[in-house]
Coordinates of N, CA and C in Angstrom, one line a residue:
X7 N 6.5 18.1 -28.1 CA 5.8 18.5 -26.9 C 5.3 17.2 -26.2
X8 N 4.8 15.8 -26.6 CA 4.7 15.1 -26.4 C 5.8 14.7 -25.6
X9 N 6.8 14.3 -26.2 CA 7.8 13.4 -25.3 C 8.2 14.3 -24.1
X10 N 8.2 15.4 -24.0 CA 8.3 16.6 -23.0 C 7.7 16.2 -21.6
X11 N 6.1 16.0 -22.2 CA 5.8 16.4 -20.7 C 5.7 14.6 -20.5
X12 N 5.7 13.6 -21.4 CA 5.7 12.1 -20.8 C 6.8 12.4 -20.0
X13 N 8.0 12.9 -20.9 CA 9.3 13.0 -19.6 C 8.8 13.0 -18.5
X14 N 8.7 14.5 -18.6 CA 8.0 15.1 -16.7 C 7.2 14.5 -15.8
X15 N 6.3 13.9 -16.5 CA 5.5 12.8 -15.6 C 6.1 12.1 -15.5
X16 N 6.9 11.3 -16.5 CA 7.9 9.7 -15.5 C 8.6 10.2 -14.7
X17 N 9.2 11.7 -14.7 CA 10.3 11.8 -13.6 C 10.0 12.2 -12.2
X18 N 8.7 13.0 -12.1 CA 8.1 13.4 -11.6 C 7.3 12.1 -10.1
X19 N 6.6 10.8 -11.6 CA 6.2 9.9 -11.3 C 7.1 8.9 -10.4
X20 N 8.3 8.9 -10.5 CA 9.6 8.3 -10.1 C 10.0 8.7 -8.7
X21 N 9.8 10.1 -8.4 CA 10.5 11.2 -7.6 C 9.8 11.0 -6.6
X22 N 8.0 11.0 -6.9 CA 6.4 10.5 -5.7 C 6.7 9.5 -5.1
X23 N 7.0 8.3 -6.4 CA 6.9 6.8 -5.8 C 8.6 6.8 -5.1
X24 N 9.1 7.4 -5.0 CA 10.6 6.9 -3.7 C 10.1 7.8 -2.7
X25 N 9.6 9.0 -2.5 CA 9.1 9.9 -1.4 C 7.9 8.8 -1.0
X26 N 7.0 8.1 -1.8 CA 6.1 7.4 -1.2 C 6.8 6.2 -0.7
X27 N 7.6 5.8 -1.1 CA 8.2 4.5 -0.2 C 9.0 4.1 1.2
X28 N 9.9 6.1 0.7 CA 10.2 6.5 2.1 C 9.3 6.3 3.2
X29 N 8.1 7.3 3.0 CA 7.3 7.6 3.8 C 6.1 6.4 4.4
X30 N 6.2 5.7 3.8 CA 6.0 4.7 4.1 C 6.3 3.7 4.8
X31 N 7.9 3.4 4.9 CA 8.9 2.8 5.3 C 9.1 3.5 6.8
X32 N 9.1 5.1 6.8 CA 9.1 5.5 8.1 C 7.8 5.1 8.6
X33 N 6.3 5.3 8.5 CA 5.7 4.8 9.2 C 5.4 3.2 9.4
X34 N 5.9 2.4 8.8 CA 5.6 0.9 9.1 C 6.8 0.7 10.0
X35 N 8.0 1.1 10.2 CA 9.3 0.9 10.7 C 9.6 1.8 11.8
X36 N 9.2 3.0 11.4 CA 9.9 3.6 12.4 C 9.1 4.6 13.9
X37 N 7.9 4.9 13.2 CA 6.9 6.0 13.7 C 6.6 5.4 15.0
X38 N 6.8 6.4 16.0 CA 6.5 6.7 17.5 C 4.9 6.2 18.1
X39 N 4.3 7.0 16.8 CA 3.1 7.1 17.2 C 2.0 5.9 17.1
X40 N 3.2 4.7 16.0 CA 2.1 3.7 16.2 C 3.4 2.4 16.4
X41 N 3.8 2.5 17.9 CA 4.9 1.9 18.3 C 5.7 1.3 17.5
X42 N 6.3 1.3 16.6 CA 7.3 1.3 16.1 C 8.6 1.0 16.7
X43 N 8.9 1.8 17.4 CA 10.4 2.3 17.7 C 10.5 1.1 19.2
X44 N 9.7 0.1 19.8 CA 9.5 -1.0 20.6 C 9.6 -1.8 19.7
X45 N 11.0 -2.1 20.4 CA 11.4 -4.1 19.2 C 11.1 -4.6 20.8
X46 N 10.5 -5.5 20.3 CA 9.6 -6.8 21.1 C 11.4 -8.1 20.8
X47 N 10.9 -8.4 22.4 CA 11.7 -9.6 22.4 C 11.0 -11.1 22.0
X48 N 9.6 -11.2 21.6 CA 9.0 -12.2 21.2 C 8.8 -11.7 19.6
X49 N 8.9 -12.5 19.1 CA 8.0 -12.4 17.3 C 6.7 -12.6 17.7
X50 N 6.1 -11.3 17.0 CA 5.0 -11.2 17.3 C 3.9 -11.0 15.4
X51 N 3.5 -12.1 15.3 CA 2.5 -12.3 14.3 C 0.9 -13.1 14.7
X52 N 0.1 -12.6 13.5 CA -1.3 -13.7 13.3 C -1.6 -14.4 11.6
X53 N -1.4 -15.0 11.8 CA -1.6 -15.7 11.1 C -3.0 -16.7 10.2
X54 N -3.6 -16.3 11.1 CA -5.2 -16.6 11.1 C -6.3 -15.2 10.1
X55 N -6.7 -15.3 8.8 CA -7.5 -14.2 8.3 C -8.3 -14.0 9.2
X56 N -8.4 -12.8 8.9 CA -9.6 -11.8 9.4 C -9.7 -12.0 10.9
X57 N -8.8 -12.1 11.9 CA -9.0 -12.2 13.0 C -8.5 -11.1 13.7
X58 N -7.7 -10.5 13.2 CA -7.1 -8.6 13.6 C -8.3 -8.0 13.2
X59 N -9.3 -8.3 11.8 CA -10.0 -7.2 11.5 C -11.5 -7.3 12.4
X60 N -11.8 -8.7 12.3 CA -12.8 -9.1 13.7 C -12.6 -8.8 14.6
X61 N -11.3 -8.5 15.6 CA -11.0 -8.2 16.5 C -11.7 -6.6 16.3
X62 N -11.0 -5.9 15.3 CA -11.0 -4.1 15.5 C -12.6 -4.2 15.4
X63 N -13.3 -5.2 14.7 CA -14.9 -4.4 14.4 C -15.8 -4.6 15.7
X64 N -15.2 -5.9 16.5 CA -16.0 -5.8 17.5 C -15.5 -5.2 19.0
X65 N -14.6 -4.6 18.7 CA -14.2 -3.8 19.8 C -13.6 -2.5 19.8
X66 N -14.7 -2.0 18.4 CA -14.0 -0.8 18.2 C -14.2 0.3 18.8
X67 N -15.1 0.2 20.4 CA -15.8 1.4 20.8 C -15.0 1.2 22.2
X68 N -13.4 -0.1 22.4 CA -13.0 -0.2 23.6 C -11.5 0.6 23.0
X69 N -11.4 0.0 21.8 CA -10.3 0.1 21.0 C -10.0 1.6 20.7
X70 N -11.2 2.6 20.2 CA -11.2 3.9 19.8 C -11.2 3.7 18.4
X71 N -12.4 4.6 18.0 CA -12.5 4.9 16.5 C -11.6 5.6 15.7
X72 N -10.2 6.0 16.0 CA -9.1 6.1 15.2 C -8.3 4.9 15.0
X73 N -8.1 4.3 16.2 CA -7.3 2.6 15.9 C -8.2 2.1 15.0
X74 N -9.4 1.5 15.1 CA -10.3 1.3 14.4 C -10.0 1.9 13.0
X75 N -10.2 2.8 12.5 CA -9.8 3.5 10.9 C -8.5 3.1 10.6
X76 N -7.7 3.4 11.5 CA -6.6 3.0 11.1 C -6.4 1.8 10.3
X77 N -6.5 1.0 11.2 CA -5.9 -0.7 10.9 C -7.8 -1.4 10.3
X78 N -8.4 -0.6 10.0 CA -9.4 -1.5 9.2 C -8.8 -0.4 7.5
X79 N -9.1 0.6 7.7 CA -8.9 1.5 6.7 C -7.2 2.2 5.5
X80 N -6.8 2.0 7.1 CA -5.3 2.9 6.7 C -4.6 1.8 5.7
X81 N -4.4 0.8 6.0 CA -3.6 0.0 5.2 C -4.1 -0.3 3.6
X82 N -5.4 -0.2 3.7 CA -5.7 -0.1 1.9 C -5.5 1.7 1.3
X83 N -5.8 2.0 2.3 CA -5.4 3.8 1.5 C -4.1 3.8 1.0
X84 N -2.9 3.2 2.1 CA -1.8 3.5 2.1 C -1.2 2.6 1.2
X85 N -1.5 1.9 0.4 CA -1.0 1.0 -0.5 C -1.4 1.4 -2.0
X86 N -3.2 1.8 -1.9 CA -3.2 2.8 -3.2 C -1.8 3.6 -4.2
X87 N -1.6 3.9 -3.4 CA -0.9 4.8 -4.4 C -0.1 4.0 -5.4
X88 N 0.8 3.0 -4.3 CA 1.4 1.9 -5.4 C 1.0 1.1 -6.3
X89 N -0.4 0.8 -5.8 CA -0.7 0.1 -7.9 C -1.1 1.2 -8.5
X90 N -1.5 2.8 -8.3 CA -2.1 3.7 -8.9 C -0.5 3.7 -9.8
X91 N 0.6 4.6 -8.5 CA 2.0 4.8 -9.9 C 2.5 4.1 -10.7
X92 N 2.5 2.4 -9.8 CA 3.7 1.7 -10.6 C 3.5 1.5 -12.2
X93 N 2.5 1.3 -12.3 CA 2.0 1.0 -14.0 C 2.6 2.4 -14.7
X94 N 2.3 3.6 -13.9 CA 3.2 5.2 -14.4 C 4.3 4.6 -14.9
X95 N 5.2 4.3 -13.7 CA 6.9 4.4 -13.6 C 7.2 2.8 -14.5
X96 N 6.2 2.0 -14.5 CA 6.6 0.5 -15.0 C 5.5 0.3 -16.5
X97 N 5.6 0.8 -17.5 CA 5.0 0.2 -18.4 C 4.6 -1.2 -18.3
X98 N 5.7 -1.9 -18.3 CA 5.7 -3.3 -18.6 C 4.4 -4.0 -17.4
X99 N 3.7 -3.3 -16.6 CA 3.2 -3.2 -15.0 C 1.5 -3.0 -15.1
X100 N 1.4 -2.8 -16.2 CA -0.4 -2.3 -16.6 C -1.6 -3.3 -16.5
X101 N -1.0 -4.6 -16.7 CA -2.0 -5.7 -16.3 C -2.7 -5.2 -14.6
X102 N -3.6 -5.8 -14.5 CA -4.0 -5.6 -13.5 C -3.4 -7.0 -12.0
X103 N -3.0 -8.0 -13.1 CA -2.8 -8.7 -12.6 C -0.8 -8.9 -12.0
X104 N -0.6 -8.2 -12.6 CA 1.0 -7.9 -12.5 C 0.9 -7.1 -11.4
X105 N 0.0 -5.6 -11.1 CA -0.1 -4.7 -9.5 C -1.0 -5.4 -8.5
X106 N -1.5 -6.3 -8.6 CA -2.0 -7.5 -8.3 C -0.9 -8.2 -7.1
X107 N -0.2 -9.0 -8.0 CA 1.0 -10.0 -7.6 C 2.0 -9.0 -7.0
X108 N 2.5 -7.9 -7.6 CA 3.4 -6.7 -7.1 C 2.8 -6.4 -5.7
X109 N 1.6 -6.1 -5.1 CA 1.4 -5.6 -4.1 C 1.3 -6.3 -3.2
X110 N 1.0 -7.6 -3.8 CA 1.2 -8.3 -3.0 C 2.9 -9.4 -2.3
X111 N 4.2 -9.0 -3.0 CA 5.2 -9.3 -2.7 C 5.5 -8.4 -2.4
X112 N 5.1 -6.9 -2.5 CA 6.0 -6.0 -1.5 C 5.5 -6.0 -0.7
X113 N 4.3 -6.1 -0.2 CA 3.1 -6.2 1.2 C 3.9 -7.4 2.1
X114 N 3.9 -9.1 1.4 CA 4.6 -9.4 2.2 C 6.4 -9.4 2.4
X115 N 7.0 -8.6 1.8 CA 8.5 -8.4 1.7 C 8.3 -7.1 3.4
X116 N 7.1 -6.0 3.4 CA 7.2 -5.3 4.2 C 6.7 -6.5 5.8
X117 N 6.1 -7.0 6.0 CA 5.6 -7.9 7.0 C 6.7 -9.2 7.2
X118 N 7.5 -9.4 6.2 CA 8.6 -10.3 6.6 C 9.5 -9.4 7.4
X119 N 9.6 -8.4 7.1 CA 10.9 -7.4 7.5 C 10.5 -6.8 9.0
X120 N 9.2 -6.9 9.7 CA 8.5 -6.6 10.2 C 8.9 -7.9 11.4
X121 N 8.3 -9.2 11.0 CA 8.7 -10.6 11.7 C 10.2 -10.1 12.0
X122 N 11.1 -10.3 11.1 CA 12.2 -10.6 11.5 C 13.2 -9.4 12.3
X123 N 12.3 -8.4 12.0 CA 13.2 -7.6 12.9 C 12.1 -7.1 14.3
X124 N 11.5 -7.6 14.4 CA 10.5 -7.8 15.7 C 9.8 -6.5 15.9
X125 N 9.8 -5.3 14.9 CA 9.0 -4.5 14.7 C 8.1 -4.4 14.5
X126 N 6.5 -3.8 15.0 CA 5.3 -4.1 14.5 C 5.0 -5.6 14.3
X127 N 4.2 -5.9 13.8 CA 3.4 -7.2 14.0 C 3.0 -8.1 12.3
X128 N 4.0 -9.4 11.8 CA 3.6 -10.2 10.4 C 1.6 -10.5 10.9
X129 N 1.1 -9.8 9.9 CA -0.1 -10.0 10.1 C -0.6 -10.7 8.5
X130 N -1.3 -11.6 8.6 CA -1.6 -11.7 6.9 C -3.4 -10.9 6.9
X131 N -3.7 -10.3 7.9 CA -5.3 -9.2 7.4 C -4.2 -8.3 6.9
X132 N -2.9 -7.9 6.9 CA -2.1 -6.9 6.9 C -2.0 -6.8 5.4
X133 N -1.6 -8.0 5.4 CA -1.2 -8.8 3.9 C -2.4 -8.3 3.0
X134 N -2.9 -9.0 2.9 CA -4.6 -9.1 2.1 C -5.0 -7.7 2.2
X135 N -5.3 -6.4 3.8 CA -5.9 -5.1 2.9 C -4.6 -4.3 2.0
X136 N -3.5 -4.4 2.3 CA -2.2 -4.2 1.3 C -2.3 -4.2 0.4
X137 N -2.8 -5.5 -0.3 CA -3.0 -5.9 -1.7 C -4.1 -5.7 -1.9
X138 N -5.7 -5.4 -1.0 CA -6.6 -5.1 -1.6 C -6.2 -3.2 -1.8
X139 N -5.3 -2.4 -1.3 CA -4.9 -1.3 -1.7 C -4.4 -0.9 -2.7
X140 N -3.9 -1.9 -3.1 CA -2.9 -1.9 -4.4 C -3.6 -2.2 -5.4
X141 N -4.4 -3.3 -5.6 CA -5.5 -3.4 -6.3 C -6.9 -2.2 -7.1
X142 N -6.8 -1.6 -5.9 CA -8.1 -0.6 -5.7 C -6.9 0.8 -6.3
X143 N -5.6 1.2 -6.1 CA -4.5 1.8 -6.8 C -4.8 1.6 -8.5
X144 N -4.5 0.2 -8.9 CA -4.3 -0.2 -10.4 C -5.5 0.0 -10.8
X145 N -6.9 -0.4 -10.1 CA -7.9 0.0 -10.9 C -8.3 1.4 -11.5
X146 N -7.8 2.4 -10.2 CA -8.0 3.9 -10.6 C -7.0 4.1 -11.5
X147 N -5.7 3.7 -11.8 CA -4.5 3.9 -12.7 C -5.4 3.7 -13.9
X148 N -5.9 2.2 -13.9 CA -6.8 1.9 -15.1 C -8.1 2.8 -15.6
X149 N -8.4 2.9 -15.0 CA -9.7 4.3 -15.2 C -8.9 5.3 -16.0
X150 N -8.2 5.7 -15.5 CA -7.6 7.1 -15.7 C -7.1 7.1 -16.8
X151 N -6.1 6.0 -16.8 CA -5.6 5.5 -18.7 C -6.4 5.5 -19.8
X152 N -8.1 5.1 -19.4 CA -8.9 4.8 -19.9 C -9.3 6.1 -20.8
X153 N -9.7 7.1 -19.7 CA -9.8 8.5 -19.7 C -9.3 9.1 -20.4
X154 N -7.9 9.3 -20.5 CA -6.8 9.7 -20.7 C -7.3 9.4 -22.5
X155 N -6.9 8.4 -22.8 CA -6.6 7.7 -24.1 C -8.0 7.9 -24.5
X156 N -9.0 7.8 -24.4 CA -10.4 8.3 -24.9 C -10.3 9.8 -25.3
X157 N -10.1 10.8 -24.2 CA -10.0 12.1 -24.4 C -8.5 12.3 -25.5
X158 N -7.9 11.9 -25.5 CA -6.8 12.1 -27.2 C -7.4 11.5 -28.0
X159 N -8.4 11.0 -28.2 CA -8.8 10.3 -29.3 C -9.7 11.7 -29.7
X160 N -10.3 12.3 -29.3 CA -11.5 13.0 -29.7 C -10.8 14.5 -29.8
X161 N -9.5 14.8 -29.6 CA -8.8 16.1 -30.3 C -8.5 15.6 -31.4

C-alpha cells in the first residue's frame, strides 16, 4: 500500500510540476496581459536591487494597486510552488539549501531568456523575490515533511 500511493504522488507530483512550468512559461513569455507578446527592439534590464521594488512602493497609487501586487507579490507566490514540489519529484533536493541554489538558477535561466530574447525585462528584484519564492516553497515542503513523518510515527 505504501509504495502505491508514494507512486501516485511522484507521478501526480511530476505531472503538477510540468503543468506548473508550462504555466508559467506562458505567463513570463507569452501572456497579453502583461505584455509579453512586445519584443522590444532595446534590451531592456535593471540591474540595480530593489529599485523596481522602490519604484512600485512609492508609486503605487499612480501605478495601481494590482501592478503593485503583482510585481511586489506575484513573483514570490509564483515560484512557491517550485521549492514546495521539487524536493517531491527530487529526493536528492530536500536541503534547503539545494531549493535555495535551484531557484535561484532557474529564476535566473528565466530572466536570461527574457534579456536575450527581448521579452519582458532581466530584472535582478526579479531575481531575488524568485528565489525568495522558492525558498518560502522549500520551507513549507519542509514543514509538511516534518508533519508528515511525525504523524507516521505515532500510528
Amino acid at each position: 500500500m505504501k509504495s502505491i500511493s508514494r507512486t501516485v504522488i511522484m507521478s501526480v507530483s511530476r505531472v503538477l510540476f510540468v503543468l506548473y512550468i508550462i504555466l508559467l512559461a506562458y505567463f513570463l513569455f507569452f501572456s497579453e496581459r502583461y505584455g509579453r507578446t512586445i519584443i522590444s527592439d532595446d534590451y531592456r534590464y535593471n540591474l540595480v536591487l530593489f529599485k523596481e521594488v522602490r519604484r512600485y512602493i512609492l508609486y503605487r497609487k499612480e501605478i495601481g494597486y494590482e501592478s503593485f501586487i503583482v510585481n511586489i507579490f506575484g513573483n514570490v507566490l509564483a515560484f512557491a510552488p517550485f521549492g514546495f514540489v521539487l524536493p517531491i519529484i527530487s529526493a536528492g533536493n530536500r536541503k534547503l539549501i539545494n531549493i535555495t541554489l535551484l531557484s535561484l538558477e532557474f529564476s535566473l535561466t528565466i530572466e536570461l531568456i527574457q534579456l536575450i530574447f527581448k521579452v519582458g525585462i532581466f530584472d535582478v528584484d526579479d531575481i531575488l523575490m524568485n528565489t525568495l519564492g522558492g525558498i518560502l516553497g522549500g520551507i513549507c515542503f519542509l514543514i509538511c515533511h516534518k508533519l508528515i513523518k511525525s504523524i507516521k510515527k505515532l500510528r
